[in-house]
Coordinates of C-alpha atoms in Angstrom, one line a residue:
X1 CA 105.4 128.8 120.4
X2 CA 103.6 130.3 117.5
X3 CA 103.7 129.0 114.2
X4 CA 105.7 132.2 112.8
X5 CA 107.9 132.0 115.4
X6 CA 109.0 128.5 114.1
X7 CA 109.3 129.2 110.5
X8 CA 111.6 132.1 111.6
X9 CA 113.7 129.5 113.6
X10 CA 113.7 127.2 110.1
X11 CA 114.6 130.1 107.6
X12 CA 117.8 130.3 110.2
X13 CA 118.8 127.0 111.1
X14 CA 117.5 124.7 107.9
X15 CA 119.1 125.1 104.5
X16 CA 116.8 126.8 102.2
X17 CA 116.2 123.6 99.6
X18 CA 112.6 123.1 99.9
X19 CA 111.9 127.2 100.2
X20 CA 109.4 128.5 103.2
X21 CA 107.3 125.6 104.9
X22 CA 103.8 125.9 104.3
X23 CA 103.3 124.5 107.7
X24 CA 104.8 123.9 111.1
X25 CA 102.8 120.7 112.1
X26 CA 102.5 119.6 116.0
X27 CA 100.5 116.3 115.4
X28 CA 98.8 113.7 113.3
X29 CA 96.1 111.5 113.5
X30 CA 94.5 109.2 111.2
X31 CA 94.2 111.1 108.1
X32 CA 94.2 114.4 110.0
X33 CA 97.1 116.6 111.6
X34 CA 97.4 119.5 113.6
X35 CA 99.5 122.8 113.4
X36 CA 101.3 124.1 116.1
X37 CA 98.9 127.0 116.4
X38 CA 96.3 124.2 116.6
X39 CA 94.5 123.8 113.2
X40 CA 93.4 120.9 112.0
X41 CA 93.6 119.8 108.2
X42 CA 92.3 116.8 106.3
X43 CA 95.3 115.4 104.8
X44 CA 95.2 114.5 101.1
X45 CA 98.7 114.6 100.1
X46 CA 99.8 111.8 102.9
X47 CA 103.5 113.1 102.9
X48 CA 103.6 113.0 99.3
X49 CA 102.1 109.4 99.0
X50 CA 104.4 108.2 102.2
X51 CA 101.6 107.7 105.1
X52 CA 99.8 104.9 103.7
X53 CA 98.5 103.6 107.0
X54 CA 97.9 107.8 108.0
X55 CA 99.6 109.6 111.1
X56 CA 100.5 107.4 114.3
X57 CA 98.1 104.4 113.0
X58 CA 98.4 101.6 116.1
X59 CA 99.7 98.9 114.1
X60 CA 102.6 101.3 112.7
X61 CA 103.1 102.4 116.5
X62 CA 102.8 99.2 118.2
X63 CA 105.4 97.6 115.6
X64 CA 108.1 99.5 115.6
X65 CA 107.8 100.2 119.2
X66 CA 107.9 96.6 119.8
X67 CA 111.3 96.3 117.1
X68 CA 113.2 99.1 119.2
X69 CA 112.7 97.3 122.8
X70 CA 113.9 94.4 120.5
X71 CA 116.7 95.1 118.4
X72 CA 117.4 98.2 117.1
X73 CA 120.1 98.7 114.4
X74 CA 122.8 96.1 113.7
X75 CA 124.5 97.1 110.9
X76 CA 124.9 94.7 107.3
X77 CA 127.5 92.2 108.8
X78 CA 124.2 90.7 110.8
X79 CA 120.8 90.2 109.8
X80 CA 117.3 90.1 111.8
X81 CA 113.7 88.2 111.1
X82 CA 111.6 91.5 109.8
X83 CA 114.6 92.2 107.0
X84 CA 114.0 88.1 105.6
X85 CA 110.2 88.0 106.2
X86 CA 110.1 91.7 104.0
X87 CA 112.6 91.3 101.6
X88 CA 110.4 87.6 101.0
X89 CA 106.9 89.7 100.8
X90 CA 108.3 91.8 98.7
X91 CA 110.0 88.9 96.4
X92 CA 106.6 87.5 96.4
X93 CA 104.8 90.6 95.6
X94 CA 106.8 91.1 92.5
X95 CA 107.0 87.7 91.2
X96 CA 109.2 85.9 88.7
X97 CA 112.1 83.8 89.4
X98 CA 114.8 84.2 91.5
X99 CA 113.9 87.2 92.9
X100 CA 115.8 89.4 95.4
X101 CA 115.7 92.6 97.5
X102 CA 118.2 95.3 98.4
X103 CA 117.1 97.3 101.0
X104 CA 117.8 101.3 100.9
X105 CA 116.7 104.1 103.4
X106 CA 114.4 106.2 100.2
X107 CA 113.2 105.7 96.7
X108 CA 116.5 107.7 95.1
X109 CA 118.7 105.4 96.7
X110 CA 116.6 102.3 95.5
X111 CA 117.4 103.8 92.2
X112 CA 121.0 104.2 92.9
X113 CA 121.0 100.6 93.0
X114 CA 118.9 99.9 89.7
X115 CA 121.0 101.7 88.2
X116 CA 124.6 100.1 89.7
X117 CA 122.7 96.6 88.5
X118 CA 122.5 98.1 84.9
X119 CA 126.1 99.1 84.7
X120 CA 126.9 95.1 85.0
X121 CA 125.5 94.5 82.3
X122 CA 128.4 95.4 80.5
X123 CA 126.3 98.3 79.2
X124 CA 125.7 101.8 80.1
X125 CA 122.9 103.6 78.0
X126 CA 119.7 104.2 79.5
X127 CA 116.2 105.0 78.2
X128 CA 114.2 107.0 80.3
X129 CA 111.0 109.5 79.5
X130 CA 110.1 113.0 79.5
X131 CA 108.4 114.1 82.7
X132 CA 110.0 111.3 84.5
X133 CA 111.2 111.9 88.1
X134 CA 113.2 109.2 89.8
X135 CA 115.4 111.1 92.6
X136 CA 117.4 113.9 93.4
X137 CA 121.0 112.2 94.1
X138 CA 123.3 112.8 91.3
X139 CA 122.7 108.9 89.5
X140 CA 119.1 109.0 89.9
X141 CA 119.5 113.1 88.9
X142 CA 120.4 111.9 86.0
X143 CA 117.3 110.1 85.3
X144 CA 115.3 112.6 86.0
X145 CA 113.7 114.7 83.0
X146 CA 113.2 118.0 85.0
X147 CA 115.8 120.4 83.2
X148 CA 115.1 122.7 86.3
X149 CA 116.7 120.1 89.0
X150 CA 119.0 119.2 86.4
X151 CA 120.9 122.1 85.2
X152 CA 122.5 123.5 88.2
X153 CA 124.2 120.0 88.8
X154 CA 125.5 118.8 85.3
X155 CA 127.2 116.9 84.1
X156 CA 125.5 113.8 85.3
X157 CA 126.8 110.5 85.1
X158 CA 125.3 107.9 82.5
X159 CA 124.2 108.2 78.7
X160 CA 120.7 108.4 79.0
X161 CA 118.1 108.9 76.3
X162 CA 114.9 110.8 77.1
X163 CA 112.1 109.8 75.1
X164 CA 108.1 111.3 74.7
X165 CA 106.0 109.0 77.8
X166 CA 103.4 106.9 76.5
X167 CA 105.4 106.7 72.4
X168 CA 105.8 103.0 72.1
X169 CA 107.4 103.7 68.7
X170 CA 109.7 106.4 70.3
X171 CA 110.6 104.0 72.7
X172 CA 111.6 101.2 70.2
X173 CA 113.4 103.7 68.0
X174 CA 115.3 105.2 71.3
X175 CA 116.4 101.2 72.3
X176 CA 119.5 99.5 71.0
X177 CA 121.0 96.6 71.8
X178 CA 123.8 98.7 73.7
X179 CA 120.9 99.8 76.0
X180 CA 121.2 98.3 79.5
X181 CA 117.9 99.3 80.5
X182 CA 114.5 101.4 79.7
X183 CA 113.3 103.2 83.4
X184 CA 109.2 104.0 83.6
X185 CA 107.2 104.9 85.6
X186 CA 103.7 103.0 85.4
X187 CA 102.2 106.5 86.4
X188 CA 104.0 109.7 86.4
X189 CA 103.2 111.3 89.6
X190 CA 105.3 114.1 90.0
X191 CA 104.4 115.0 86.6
X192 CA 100.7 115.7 87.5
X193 CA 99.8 112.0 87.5
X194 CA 99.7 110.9 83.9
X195 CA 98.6 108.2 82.9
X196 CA 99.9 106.2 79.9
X197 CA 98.4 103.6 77.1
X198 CA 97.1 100.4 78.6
X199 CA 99.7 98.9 76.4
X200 CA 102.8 101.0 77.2
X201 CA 104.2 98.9 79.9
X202 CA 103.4 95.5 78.1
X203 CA 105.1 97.3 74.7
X204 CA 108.3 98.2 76.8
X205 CA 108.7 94.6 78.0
X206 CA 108.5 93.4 74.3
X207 CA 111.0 96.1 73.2
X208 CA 113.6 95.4 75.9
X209 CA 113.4 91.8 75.8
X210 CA 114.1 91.7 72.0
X211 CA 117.3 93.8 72.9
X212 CA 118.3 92.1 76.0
X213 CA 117.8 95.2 78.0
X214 CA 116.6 95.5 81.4
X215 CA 112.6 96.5 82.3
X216 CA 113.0 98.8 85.1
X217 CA 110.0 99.8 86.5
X218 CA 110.0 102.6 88.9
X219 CA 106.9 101.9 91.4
X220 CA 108.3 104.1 94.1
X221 CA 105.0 106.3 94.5
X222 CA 102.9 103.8 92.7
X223 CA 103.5 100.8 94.9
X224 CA 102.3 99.3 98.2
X225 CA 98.6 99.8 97.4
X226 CA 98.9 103.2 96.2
X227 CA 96.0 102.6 92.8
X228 CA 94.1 99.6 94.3
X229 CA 97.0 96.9 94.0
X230 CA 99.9 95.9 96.0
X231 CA 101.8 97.3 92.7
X232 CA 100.4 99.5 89.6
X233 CA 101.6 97.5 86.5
X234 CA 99.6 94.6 88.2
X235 CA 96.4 96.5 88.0
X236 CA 94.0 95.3 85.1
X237 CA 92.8 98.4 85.1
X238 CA 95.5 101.0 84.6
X239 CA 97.7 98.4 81.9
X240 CA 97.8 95.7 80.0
X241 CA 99.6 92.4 81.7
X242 CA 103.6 92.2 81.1
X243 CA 104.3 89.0 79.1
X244 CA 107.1 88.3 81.6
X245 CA 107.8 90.3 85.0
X246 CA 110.1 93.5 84.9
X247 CA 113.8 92.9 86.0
X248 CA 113.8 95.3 88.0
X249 CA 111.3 97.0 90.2
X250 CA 112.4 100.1 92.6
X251 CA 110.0 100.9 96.1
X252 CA 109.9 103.4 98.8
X253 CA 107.6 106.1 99.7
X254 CA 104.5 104.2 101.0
X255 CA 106.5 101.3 102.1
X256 CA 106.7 101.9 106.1
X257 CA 104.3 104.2 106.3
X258 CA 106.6 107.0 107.0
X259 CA 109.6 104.8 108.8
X260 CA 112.4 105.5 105.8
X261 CA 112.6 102.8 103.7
X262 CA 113.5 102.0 99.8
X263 CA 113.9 98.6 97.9
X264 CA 115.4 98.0 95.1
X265 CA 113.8 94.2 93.9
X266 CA 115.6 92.3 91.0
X267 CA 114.4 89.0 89.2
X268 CA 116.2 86.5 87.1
X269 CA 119.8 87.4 86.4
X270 CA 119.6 90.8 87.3
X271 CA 118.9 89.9 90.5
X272 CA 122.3 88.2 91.1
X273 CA 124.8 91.1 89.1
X274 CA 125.5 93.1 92.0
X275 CA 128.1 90.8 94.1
X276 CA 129.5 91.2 97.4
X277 CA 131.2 94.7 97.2
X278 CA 129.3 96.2 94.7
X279 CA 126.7 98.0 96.4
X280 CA 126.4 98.6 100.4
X281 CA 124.2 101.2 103.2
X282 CA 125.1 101.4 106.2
X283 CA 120.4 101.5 107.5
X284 CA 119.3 99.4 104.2
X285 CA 117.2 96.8 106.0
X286 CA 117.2 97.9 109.6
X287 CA 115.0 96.0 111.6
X288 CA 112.7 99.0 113.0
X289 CA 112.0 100.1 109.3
X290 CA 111.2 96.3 108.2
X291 CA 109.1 96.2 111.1
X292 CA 107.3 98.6 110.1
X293 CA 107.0 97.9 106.7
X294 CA 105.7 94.3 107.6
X295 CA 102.9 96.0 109.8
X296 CA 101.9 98.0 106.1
X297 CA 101.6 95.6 104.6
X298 CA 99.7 93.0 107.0
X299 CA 97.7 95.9 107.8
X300 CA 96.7 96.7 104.5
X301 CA 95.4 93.3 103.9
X302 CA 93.8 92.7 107.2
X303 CA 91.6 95.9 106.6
X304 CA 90.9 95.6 103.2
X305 CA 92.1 98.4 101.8
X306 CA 92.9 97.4 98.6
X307 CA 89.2 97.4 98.1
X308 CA 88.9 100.1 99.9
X309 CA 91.2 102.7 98.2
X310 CA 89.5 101.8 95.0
X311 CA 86.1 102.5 96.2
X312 CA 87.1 105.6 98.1
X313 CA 89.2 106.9 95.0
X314 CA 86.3 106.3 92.3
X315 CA 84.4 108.7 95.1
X316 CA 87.3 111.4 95.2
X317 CA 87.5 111.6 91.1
X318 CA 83.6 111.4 90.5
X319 CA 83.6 114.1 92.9
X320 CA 86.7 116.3 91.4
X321 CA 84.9 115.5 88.2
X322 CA 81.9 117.2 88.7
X323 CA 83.7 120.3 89.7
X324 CA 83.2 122.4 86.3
X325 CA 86.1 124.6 86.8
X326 CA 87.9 121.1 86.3
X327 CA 88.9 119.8 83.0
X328 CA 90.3 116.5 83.2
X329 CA 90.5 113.9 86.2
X330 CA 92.9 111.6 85.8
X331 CA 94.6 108.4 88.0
X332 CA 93.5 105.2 89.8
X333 CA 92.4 104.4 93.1
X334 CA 94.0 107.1 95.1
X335 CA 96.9 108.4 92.7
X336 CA 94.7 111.1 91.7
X337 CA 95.5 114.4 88.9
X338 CA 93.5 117.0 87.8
X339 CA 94.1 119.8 85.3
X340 CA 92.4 123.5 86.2
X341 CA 90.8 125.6 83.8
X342 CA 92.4 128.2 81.9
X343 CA 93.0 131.7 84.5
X344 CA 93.1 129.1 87.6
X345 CA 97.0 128.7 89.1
X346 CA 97.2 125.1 91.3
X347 CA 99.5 127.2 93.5
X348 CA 96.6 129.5 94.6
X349 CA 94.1 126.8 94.5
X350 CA 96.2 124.7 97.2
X351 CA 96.5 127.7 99.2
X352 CA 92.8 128.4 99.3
X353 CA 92.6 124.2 100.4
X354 CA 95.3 125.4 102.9
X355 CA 92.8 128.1 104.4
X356 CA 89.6 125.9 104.4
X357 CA 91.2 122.9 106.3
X358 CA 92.7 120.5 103.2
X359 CA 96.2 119.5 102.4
X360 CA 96.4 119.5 98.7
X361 CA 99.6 119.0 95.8
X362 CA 100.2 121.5 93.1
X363 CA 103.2 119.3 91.2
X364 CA 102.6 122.3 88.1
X365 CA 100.9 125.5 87.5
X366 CA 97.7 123.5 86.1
X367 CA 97.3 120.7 88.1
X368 CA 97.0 119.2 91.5
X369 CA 97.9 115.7 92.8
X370 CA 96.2 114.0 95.4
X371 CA 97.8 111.2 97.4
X372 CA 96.0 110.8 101.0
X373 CA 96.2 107.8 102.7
X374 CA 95.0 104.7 102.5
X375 CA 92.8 105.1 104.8
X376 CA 90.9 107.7 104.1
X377 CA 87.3 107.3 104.4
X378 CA 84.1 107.9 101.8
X379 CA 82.7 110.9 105.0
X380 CA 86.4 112.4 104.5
X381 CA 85.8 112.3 100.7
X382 CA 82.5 114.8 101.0
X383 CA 83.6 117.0 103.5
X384 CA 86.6 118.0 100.6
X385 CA 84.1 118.2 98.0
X386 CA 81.4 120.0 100.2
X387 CA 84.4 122.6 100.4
X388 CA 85.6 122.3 96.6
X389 CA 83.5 125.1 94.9
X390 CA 83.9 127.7 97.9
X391 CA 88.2 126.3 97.4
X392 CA 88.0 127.3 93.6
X393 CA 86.0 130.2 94.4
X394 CA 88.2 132.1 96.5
X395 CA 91.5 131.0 94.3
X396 CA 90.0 131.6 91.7
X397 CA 89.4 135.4 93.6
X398 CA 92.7 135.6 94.6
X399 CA 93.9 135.6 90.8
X400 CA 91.4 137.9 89.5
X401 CA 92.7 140.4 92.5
X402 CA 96.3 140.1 90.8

């Protein structure tokens, strides 16, 4: 069946949140999938930063494969192996003391959670920043700066305080000591993937620490490799070191490689406020999905990719940098944004990608967002930018034809 045909079938069967697909995909393979009319695309978005390991990687196959023959779900009254052995990687990953996990199926419901732990603290204001995105539910909503996803669905639970990303000074002005936590993102990637201060992150820590508020650092599209460390306010050269790890630190997205998955990880006493009754999911740590995350992350380190995604993403931005019709290039490893020159709409320039074979992001009307996998390769790299100009060129056509 023909890709039309499909996207007919979707308009009347699937409720019309996400608006017409660009797509109808058939298959994927490393970092490269298929239509259903058979076209093949270099993928540079990787699900929205999801498909670290790329589209049916072995390991990711073989694992969870492997988990279902095993044991498949068994609800929260039991646990399995791969939930222990994650939720420990991850304590580790995090650091600080006394650190725990609770396992969600997606980032929003990780910061459902965060944001139960705040509430007992006895305190209910929260501090988050313009451009922020943390989830669609109606707690995470709340979170969220986007007046366009908020508006149709207020009032939203919570007192929260939006202040300027980046404004150290804003922030400490904005915290009290009735604030139960301050909620960043180490990168803003829905935004367009802005980047803030090297000392932002190590600023916020001071600031809540002086008002015994939480640190709640929202790595959900930043984690799990993502600039070129397991997690980005660990990476020397996006920040600053934090004088004491945050207390809370939300995950999801790149994760399991595609298998839903969230965490919400606590350390010190935050990580022992929810107590039994507080909080519960019915998949949270299901042992195919922690499978799957533990092949992720084993994977990750046995190939070097660490290394890798920072060598392959200095390529991608030199490479978007030389582009003239480019302004600014901004990011780490492969967390990439660009702004467009004045006349050029992201939308069309994705579209144009679309046509010449590349899966592209247009999070705003001036910039794109690139997010491929992990494993995309330095030959994958030039074929994009071999096609970049003759890309621009025919967006940039397709506006002046308007």
């Amino acid at each position: 069946m023909a890709g039309d045909n499909w996207t007919e079938r979707y308009s009347g069967s699937v409720m019309n949140t996400f608006g017409t697909p660009k797509l109808v995909l058939a298959r994927g393979e490393g970092v490269r999938v298929w239509d259903v009319d058979g076209k093949e695309y270099v993928d540079l978005l990787g699900g929205i930063a999801v498909n670290a390991l790329g589209h049916a990687h072995p390991a990711l196959v073989a694992a969870v494969t492997a988990q279902l023959q095993t044991l498949g779900h068994i609800s929260n009254f039991f646990a399995s192996a791969p939930q222990v052995e994650l939720a420990e990687r991850l304590d580790q990953m995090v650091g600080g003391t006394d650190t725990r996990v609770f396992f969600t199926n997606s980032g929003a419901e990780a910061n459902e959670a965060g944001l139960k732990i705040t509430r007992r603290t006895g305190r209910t204001h929260i501090v988050a920043t313009e451009g922020a995105f943390h989830g669609r539910t109606m707690g995470a909503l709340a979170l969220t700066a986007k007046e366009a996803y908020r508006a149709p669905f207020e009032p939203l639970p919570g007192d929260v305080t939006f202040v300027p990303y980046g404004d150290s000074e804003a922030l400490a002005a904005a915290v009290t000591d009735q604030t139960a936590a301050v909620i960043i993102e180490p990168v803003q990637g829905e935004a367009g993937v802005i980047v803030p201060p090297r000392d932002y992150l190590a600023q916020a820590r001071h600031i809540t620490a002086a008002h015994g508020a939480l640190l709640w650092l929202d790595e959900i599209q930043t984690g799990i490799g993502r600039t070129g460390t397991w997690l980005a306010h660990q990476n020397d050269e996006l920040c600053d070191p934090l004088p004491s790890p945050p207390d809370i630190v939300t995950l999801a997205k790149g994760l399991a490689g595609g298998i839903p998955i969230g965490a919400c990880v606590a350390t010190g006493k935050a990580a022992s406020l929810l107590q039994p009754g507080n909080h519960g999911t019915t998949f949270g740590g299901n042992p195919i999905a922690a499978a799957a995350a533990l092949a992720v992350l084993d994977t990750i380190e046995k190939d070097g990719l660490l290394d890798e995604v920072v060598a392959v993403g200095e390529q991608l931005r030199a490479g978007l940098a030389a582009e003239p019709r480019i302004t600014e290039v901004r990011g780490e490893g492969l967390l990439i944004g660009v702004d467009l020159a004045a006349g050029l709409d992201s939308a069309a320039v994705a579209t144009a990608a679309l046509a010449h074979g590349f899966i592209v992001n247009n999070p705003t009307p001036e910039r794109l967002r690139f997010a491929p996998p992990l494993v995309l390769t330095r030959a994958d790299v030039a074929l994009f930018l071999d096609a970049l100009p003759a890309i621009v060129d025919d967006a940039a056509a397709t506006e002046g034809s308007k």
